[in-house]
mmCIF file of C-alpha atoms in Angstrom:
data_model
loop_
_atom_site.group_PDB
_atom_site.id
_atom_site.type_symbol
_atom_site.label_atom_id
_atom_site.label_comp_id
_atom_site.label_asym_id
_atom_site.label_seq_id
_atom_site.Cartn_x
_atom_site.Cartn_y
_atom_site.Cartn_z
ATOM 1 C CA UNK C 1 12.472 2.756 -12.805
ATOM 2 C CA UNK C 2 9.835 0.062 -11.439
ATOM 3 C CA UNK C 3 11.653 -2.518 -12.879
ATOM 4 C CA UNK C 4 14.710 -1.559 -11.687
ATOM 5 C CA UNK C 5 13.257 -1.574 -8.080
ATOM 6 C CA UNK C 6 11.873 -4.856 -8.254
ATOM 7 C CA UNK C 7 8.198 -3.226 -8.541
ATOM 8 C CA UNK C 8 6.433 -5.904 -11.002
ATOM 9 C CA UNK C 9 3.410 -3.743 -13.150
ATOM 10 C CA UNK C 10 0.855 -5.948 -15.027
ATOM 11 C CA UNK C 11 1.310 -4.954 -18.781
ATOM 12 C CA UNK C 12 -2.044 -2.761 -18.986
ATOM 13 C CA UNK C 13 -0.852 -0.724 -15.564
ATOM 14 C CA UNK C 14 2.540 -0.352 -16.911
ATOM 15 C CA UNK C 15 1.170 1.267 -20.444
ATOM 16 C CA UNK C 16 -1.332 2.941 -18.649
ATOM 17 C CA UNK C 17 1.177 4.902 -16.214
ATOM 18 C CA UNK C 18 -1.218 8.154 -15.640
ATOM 19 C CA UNK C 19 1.409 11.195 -16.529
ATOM 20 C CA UNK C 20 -0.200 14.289 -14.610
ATOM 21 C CA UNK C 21 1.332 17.653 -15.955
ATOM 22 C CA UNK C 22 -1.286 19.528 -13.134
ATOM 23 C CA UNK C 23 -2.394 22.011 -16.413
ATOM 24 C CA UNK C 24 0.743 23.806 -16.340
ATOM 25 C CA UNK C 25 3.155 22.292 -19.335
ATOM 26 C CA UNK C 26 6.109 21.179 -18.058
ATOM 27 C CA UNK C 27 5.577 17.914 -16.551
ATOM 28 C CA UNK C 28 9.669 17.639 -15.989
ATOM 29 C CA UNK C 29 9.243 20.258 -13.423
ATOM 30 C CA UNK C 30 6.262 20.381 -12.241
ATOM 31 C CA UNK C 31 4.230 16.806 -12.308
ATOM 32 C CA UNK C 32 4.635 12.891 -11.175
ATOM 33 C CA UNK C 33 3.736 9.889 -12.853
ATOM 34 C CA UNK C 34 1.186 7.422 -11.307
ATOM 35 C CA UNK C 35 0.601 3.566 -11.084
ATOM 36 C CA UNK C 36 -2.768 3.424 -8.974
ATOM 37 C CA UNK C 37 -2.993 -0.086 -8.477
ATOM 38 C CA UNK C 38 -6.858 0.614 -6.288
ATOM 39 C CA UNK C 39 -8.892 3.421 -5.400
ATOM 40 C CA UNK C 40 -12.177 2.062 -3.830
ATOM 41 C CA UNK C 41 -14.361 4.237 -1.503
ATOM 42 C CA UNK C 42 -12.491 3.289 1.263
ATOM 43 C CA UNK C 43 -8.715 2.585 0.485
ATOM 44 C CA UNK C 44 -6.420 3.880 -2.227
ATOM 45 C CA UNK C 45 -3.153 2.935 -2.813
ATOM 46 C CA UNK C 46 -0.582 3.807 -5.864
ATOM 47 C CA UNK C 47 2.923 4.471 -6.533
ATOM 48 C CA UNK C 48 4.254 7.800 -7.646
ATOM 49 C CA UNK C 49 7.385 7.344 -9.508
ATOM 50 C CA UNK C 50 9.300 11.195 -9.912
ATOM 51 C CA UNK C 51 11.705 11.981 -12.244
ATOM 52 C CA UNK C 52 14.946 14.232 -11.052
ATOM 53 C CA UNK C 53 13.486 16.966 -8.960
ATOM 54 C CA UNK C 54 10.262 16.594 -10.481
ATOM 55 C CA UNK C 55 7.290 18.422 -8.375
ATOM 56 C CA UNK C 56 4.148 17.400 -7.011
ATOM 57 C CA UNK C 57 3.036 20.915 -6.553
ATOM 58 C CA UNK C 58 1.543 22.341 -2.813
ATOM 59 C CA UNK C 59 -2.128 21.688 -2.461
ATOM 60 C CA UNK C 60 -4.455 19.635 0.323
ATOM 61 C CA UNK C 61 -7.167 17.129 0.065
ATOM 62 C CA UNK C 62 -10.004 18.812 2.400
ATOM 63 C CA UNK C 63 -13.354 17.377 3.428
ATOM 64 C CA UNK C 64 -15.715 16.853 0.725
ATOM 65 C CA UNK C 65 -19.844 16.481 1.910
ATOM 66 C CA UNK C 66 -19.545 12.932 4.196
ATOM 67 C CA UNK C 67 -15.715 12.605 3.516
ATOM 68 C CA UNK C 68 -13.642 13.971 5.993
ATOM 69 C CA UNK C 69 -10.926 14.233 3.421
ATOM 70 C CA UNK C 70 -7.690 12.027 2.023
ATOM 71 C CA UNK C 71 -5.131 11.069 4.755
ATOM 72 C CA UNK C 72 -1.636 9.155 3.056
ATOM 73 C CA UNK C 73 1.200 8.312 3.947
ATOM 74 C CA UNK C 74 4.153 8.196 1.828
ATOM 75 C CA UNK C 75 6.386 5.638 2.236
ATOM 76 C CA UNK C 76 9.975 6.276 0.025
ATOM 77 C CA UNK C 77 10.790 2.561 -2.042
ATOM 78 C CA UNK C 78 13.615 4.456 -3.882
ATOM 79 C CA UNK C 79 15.615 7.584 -3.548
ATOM 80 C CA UNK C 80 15.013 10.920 -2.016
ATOM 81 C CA UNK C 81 12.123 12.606 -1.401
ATOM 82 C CA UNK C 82 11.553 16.280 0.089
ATOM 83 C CA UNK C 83 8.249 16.578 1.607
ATOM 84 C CA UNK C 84 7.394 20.269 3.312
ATOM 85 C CA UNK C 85 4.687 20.802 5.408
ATOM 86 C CA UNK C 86 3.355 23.731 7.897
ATOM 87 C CA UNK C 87 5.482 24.626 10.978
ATOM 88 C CA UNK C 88 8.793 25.971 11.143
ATOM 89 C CA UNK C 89 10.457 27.011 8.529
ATOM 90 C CA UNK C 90 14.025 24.605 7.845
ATOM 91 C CA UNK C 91 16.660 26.481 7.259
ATOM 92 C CA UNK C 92 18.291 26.038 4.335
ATOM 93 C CA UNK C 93 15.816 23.552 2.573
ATOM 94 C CA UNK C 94 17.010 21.078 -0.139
ATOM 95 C CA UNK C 95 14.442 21.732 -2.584
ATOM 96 C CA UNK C 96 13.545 24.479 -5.067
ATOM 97 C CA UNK C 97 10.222 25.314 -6.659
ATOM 98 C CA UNK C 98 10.071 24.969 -10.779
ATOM 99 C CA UNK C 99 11.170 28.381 -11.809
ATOM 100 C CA UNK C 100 8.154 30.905 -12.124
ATOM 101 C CA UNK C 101 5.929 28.910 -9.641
ATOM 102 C CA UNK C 102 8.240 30.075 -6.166
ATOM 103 C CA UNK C 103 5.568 32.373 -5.384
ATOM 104 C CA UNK C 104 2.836 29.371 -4.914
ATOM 105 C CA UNK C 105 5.157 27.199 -2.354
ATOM 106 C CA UNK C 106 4.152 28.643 1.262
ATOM 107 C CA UNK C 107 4.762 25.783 3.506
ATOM 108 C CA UNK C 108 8.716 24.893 4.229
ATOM 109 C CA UNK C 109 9.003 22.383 6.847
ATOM 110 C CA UNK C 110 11.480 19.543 5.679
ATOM 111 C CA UNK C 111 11.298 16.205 5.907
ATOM 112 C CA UNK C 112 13.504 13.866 3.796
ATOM 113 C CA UNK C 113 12.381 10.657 3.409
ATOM 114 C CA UNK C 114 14.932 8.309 2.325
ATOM 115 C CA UNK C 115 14.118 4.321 1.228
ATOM 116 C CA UNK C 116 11.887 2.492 3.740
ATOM 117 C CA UNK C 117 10.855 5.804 5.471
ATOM 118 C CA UNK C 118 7.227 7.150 6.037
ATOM 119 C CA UNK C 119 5.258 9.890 6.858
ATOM 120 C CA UNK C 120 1.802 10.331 7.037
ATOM 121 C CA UNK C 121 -0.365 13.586 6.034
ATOM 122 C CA UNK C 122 -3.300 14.620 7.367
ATOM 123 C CA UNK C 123 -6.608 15.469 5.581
ATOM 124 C CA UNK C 124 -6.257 19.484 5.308
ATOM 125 C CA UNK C 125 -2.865 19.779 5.594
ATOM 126 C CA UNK C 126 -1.230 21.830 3.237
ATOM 127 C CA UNK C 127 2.080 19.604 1.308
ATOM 128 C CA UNK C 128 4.231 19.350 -1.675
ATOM 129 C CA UNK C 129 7.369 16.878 -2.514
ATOM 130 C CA UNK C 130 10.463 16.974 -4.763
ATOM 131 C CA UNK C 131 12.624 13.961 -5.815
ATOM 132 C CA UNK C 132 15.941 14.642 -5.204
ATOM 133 C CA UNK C 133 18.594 14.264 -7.406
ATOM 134 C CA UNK C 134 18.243 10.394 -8.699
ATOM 135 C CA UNK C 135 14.749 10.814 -8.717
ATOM 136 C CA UNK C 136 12.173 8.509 -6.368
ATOM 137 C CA UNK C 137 9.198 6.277 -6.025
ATOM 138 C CA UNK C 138 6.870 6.485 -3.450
ATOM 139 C CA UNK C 139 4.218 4.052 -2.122
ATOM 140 C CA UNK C 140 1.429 6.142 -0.974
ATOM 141 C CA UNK C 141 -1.735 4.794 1.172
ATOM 142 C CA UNK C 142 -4.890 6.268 1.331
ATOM 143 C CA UNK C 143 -8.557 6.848 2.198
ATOM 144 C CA UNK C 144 -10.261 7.475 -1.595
ATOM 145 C CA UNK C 145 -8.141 9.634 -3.872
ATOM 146 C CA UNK C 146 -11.056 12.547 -5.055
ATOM 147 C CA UNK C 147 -8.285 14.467 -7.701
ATOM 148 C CA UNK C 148 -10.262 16.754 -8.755
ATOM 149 C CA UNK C 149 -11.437 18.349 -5.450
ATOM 150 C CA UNK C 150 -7.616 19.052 -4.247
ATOM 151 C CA UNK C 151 -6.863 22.430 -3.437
ATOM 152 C CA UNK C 152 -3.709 23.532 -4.873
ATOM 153 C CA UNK C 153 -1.820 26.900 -4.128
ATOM 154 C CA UNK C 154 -1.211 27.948 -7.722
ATOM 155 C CA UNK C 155 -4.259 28.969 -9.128
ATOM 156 C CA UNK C 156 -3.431 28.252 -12.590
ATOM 157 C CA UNK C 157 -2.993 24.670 -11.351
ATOM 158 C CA UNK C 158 -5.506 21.882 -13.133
ATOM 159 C CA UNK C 159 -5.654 18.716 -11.932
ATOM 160 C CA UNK C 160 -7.621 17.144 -13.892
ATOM 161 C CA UNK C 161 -5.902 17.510 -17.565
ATOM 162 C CA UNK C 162 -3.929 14.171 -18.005
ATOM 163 C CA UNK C 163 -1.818 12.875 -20.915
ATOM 164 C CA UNK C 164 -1.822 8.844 -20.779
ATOM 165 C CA UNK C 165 0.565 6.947 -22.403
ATOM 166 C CA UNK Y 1 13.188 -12.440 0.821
ATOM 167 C CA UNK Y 2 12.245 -8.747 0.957
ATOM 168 C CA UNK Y 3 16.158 -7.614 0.419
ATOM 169 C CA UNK Y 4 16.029 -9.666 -2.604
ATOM 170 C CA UNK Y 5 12.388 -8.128 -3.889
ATOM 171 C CA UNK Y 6 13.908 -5.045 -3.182
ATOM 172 C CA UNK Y 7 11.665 -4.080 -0.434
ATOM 173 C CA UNK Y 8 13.690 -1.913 1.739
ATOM 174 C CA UNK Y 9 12.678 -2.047 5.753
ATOM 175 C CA UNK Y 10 14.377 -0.190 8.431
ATOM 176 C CA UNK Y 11 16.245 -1.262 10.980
ATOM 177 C CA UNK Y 12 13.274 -1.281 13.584
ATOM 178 C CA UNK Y 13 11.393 -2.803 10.865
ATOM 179 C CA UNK Y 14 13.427 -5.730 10.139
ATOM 180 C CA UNK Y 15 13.941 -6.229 13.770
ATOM 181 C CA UNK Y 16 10.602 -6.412 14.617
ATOM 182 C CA UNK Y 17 8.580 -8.709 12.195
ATOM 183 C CA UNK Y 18 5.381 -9.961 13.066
ATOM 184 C CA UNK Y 19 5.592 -13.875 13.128
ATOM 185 C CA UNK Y 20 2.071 -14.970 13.088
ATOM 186 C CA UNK Y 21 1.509 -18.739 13.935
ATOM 187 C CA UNK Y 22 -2.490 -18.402 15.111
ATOM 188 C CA UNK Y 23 -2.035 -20.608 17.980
ATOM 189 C CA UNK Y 24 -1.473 -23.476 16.751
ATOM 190 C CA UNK Y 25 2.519 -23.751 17.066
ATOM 191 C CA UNK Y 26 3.489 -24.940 13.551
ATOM 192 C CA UNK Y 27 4.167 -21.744 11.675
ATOM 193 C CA UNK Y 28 5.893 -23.306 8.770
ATOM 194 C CA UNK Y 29 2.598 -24.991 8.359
ATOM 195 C CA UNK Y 30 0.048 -22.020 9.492
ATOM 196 C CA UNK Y 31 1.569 -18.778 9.658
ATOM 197 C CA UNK Y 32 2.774 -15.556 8.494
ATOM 198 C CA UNK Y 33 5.105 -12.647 8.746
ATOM 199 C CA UNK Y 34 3.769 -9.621 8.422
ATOM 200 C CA UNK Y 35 5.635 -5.887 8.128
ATOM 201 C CA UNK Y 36 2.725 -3.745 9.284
ATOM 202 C CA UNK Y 37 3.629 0.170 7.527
ATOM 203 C CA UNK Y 38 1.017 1.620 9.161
ATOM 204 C CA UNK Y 39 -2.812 1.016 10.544
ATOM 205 C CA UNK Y 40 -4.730 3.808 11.403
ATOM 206 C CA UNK Y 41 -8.266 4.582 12.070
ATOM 207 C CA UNK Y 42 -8.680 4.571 8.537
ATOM 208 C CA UNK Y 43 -6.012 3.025 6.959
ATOM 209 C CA UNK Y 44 -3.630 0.010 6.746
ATOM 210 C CA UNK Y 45 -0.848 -1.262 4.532
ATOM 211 C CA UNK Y 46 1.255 -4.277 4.970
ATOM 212 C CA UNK Y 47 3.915 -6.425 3.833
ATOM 213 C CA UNK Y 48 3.203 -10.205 4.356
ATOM 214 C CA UNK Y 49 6.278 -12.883 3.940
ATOM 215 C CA UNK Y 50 5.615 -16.462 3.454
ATOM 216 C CA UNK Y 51 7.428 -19.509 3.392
ATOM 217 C CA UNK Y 52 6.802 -22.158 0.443
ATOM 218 C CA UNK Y 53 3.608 -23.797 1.187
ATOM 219 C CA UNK Y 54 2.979 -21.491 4.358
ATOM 220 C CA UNK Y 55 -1.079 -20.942 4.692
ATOM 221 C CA UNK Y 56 -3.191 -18.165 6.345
ATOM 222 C CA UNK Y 57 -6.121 -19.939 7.599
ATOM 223 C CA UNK Y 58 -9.826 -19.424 6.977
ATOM 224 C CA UNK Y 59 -11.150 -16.595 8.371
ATOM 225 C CA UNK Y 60 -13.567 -13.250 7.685
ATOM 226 C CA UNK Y 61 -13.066 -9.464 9.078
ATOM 227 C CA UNK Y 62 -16.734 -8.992 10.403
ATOM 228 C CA UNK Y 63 -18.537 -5.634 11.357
ATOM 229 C CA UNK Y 64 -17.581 -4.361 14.692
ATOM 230 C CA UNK Y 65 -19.620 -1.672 16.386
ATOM 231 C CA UNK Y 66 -19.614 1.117 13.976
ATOM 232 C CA UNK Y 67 -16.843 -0.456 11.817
ATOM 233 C CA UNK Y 68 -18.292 -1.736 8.632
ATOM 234 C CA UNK Y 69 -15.099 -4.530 8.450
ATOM 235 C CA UNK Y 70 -12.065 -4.653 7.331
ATOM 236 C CA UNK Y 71 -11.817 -4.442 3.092
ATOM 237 C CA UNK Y 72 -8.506 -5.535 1.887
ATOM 238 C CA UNK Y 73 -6.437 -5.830 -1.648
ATOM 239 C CA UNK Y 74 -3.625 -8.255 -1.761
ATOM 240 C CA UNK Y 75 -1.690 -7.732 -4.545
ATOM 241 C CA UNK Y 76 1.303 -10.410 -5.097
ATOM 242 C CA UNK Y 77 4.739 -9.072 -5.511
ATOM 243 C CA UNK Y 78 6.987 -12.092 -5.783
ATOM 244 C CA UNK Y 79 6.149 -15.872 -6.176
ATOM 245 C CA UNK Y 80 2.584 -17.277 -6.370
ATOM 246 C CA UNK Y 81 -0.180 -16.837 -3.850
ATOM 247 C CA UNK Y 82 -3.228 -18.958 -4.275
ATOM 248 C CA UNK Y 83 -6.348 -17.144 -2.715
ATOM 249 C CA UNK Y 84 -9.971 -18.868 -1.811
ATOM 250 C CA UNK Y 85 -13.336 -17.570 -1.549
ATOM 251 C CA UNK Y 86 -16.811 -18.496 -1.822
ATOM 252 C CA UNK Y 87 -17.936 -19.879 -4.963
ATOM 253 C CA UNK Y 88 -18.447 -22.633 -7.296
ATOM 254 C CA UNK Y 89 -14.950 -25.186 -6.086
ATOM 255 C CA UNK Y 90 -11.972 -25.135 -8.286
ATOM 256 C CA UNK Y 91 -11.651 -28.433 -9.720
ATOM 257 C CA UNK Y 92 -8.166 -29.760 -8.653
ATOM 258 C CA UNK Y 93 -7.178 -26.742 -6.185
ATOM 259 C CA UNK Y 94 -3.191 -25.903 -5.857
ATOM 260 C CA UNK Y 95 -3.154 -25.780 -2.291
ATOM 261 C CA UNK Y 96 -3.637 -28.284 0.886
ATOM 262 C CA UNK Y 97 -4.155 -26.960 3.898
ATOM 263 C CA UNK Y 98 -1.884 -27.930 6.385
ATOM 264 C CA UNK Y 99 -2.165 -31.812 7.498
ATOM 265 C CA UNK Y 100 -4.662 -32.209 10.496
ATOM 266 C CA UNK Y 101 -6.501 -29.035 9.444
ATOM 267 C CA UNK Y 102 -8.512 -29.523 6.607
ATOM 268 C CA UNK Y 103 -11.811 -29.901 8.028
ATOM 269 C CA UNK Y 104 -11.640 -25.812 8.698
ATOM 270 C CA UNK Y 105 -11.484 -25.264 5.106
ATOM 271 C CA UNK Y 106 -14.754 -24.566 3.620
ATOM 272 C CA UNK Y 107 -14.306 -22.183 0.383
ATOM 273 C CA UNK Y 108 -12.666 -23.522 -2.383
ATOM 274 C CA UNK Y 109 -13.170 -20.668 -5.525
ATOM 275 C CA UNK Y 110 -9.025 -20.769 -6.242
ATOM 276 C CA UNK Y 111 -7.765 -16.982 -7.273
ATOM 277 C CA UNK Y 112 -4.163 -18.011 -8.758
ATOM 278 C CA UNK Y 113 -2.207 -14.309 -8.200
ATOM 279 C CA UNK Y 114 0.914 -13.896 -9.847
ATOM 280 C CA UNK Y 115 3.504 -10.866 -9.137
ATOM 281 C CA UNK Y 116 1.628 -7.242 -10.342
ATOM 282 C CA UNK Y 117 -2.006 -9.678 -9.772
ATOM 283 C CA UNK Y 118 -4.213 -8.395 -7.153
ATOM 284 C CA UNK Y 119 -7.735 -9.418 -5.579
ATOM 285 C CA UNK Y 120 -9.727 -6.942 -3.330
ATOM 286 C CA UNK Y 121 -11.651 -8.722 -0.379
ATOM 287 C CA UNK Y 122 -14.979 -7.457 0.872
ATOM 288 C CA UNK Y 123 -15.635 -7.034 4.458
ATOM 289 C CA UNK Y 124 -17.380 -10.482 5.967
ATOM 290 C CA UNK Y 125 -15.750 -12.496 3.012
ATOM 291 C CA UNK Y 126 -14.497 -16.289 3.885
ATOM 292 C CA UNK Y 127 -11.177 -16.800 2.674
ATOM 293 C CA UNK Y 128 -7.952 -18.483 2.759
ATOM 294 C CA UNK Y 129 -4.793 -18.647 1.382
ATOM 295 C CA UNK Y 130 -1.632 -20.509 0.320
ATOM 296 C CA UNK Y 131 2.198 -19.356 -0.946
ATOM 297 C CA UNK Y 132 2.944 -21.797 -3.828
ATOM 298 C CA UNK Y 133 6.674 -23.377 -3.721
ATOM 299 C CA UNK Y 134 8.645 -20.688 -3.649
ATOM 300 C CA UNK Y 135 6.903 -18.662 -1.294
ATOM 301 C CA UNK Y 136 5.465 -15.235 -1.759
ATOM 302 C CA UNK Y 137 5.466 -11.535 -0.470
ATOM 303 C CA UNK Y 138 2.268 -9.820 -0.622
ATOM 304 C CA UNK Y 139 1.397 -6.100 -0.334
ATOM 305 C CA UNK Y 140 -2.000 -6.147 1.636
ATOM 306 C CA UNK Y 141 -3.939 -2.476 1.113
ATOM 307 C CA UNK Y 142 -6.872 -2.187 4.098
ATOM 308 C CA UNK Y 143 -8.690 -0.326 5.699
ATOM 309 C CA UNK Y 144 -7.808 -0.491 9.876
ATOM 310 C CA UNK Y 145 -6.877 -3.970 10.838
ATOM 311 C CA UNK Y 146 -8.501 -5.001 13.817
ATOM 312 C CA UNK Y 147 -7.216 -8.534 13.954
ATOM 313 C CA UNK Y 148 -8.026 -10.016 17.143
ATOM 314 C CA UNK Y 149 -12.069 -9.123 16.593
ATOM 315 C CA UNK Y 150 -11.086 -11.542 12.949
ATOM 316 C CA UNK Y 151 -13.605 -14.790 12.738
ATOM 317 C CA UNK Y 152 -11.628 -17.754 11.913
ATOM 318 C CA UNK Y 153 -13.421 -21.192 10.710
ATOM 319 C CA UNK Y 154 -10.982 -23.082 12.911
ATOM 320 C CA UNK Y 155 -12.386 -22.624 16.800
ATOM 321 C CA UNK Y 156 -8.411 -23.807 17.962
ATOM 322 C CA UNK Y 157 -7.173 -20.556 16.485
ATOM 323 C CA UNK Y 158 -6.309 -17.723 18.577
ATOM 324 C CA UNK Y 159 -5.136 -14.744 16.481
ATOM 325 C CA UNK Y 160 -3.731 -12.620 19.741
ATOM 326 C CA UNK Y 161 -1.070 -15.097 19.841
ATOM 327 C CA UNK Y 162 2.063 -13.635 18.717
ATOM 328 C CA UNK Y 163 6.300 -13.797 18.962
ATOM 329 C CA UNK Y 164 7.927 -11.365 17.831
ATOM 330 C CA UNK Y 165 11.803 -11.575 16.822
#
């Protein structure tokens, strides 16, 4: 999919893609893969490539001690992406939760981001994302990515297990 | 050059490129174009386009008030960039700074980055650099971009200086 969108990976990034399954099994539905090309103290930035409605599951990135928390923006490089967020409920939304997890999805305001289109999250801010049907990569840009201190809905949800490959 | 490295803009994107020439009125010589994504208090993320040969003169991102500086990755996505720092001198550099210029070039450690290569510059770091012959798009990953408080070597340079088109 990189190579397809003209997204050029150094050999050791591209067999290193980090394959995040969030603990729960079934990375197809729930779970992205991710190139993160730097994640210093102050700036992070990656790209999240998704597989056919593949879920990044809801969850924020709240302050930590001296951090105020992860702000990023995604920016869409390739297909569809469904991002909700608080507010108003839209309508008839294009995404659906993996089966079994519907309960843990709270937040339901729509934004589609097609290629070339951004949108930046706030630290605190409750999100989640689903590639639509041709699946997607997403830039993202960040303060420091802290994983394991995200706060997800699902409870069963473990961020830190990770399959490499 | 960013249709054909698949880098998708929008519209107001496209239409509103950042053509950098520093003052000096010779932007095929010193210059850049820059797509700026987004620069916020904390963070930054561009796209810069150059021409074959095209150079982005000496110059650091110093402390500003409270502001530490300005830490940035570049990380080459097509052609051949050709970065310099402090350090011990390359040998037989690849790049010449533009004629009538090169007495405002005073670090000479040569960083060759190829497409997927990337180099992460600290806060109040000299450095320069140079597209090889078939120009070069790099992504630059930052933290805010305050460019006209940027401290060029070359006193003739005045970064506020811009045309847009």
């Amino acid at each position: 999919m990189c190579r397809e969108a003209g997204i050029v990976l150094t050999k050791d990034e591209s067999d290193n893609i980090e394959v995040v399954d969030e603990g729960l099994g079934n990375v197809e539905g729930t779970g992205l893969q991710i190139v993160t090309y730097i994640n210093t103290e102050r700036v992070c930035a990656k790209e999240i490539i998704m597989f056919p409605f593949q879920t990044c599951p809801e969850h924020a990135h709240p302050a930590v001690g001296d951090y105020v928390g992860k702000e990023e923006t995604f920016r869409c490089r390739r297909g569809t992406v469904y991002l909700y967020l608080p507010g108003e409920k839209t309508e008839k939304p294009a995404a659906i939760p993996p089966r079994g997890t519907e309960m843990h999805y709270t937040v339901w305001r729509e934004i589609a981001l097609k290629p070339g289109e951004q949108y930046t999250v706030l630290p605190g801010t409750l999100h989640w994302f689903q590639a639509g049907a041709e699946g997607a990569i997403i830039s993202e840009f960040s303060t420091k990515s802290l994983d394991e201190t995200d706060i997800f809905t699902n409870p069963h949800i473990c961020r830190t297990t990770e399959i490499t490959d």
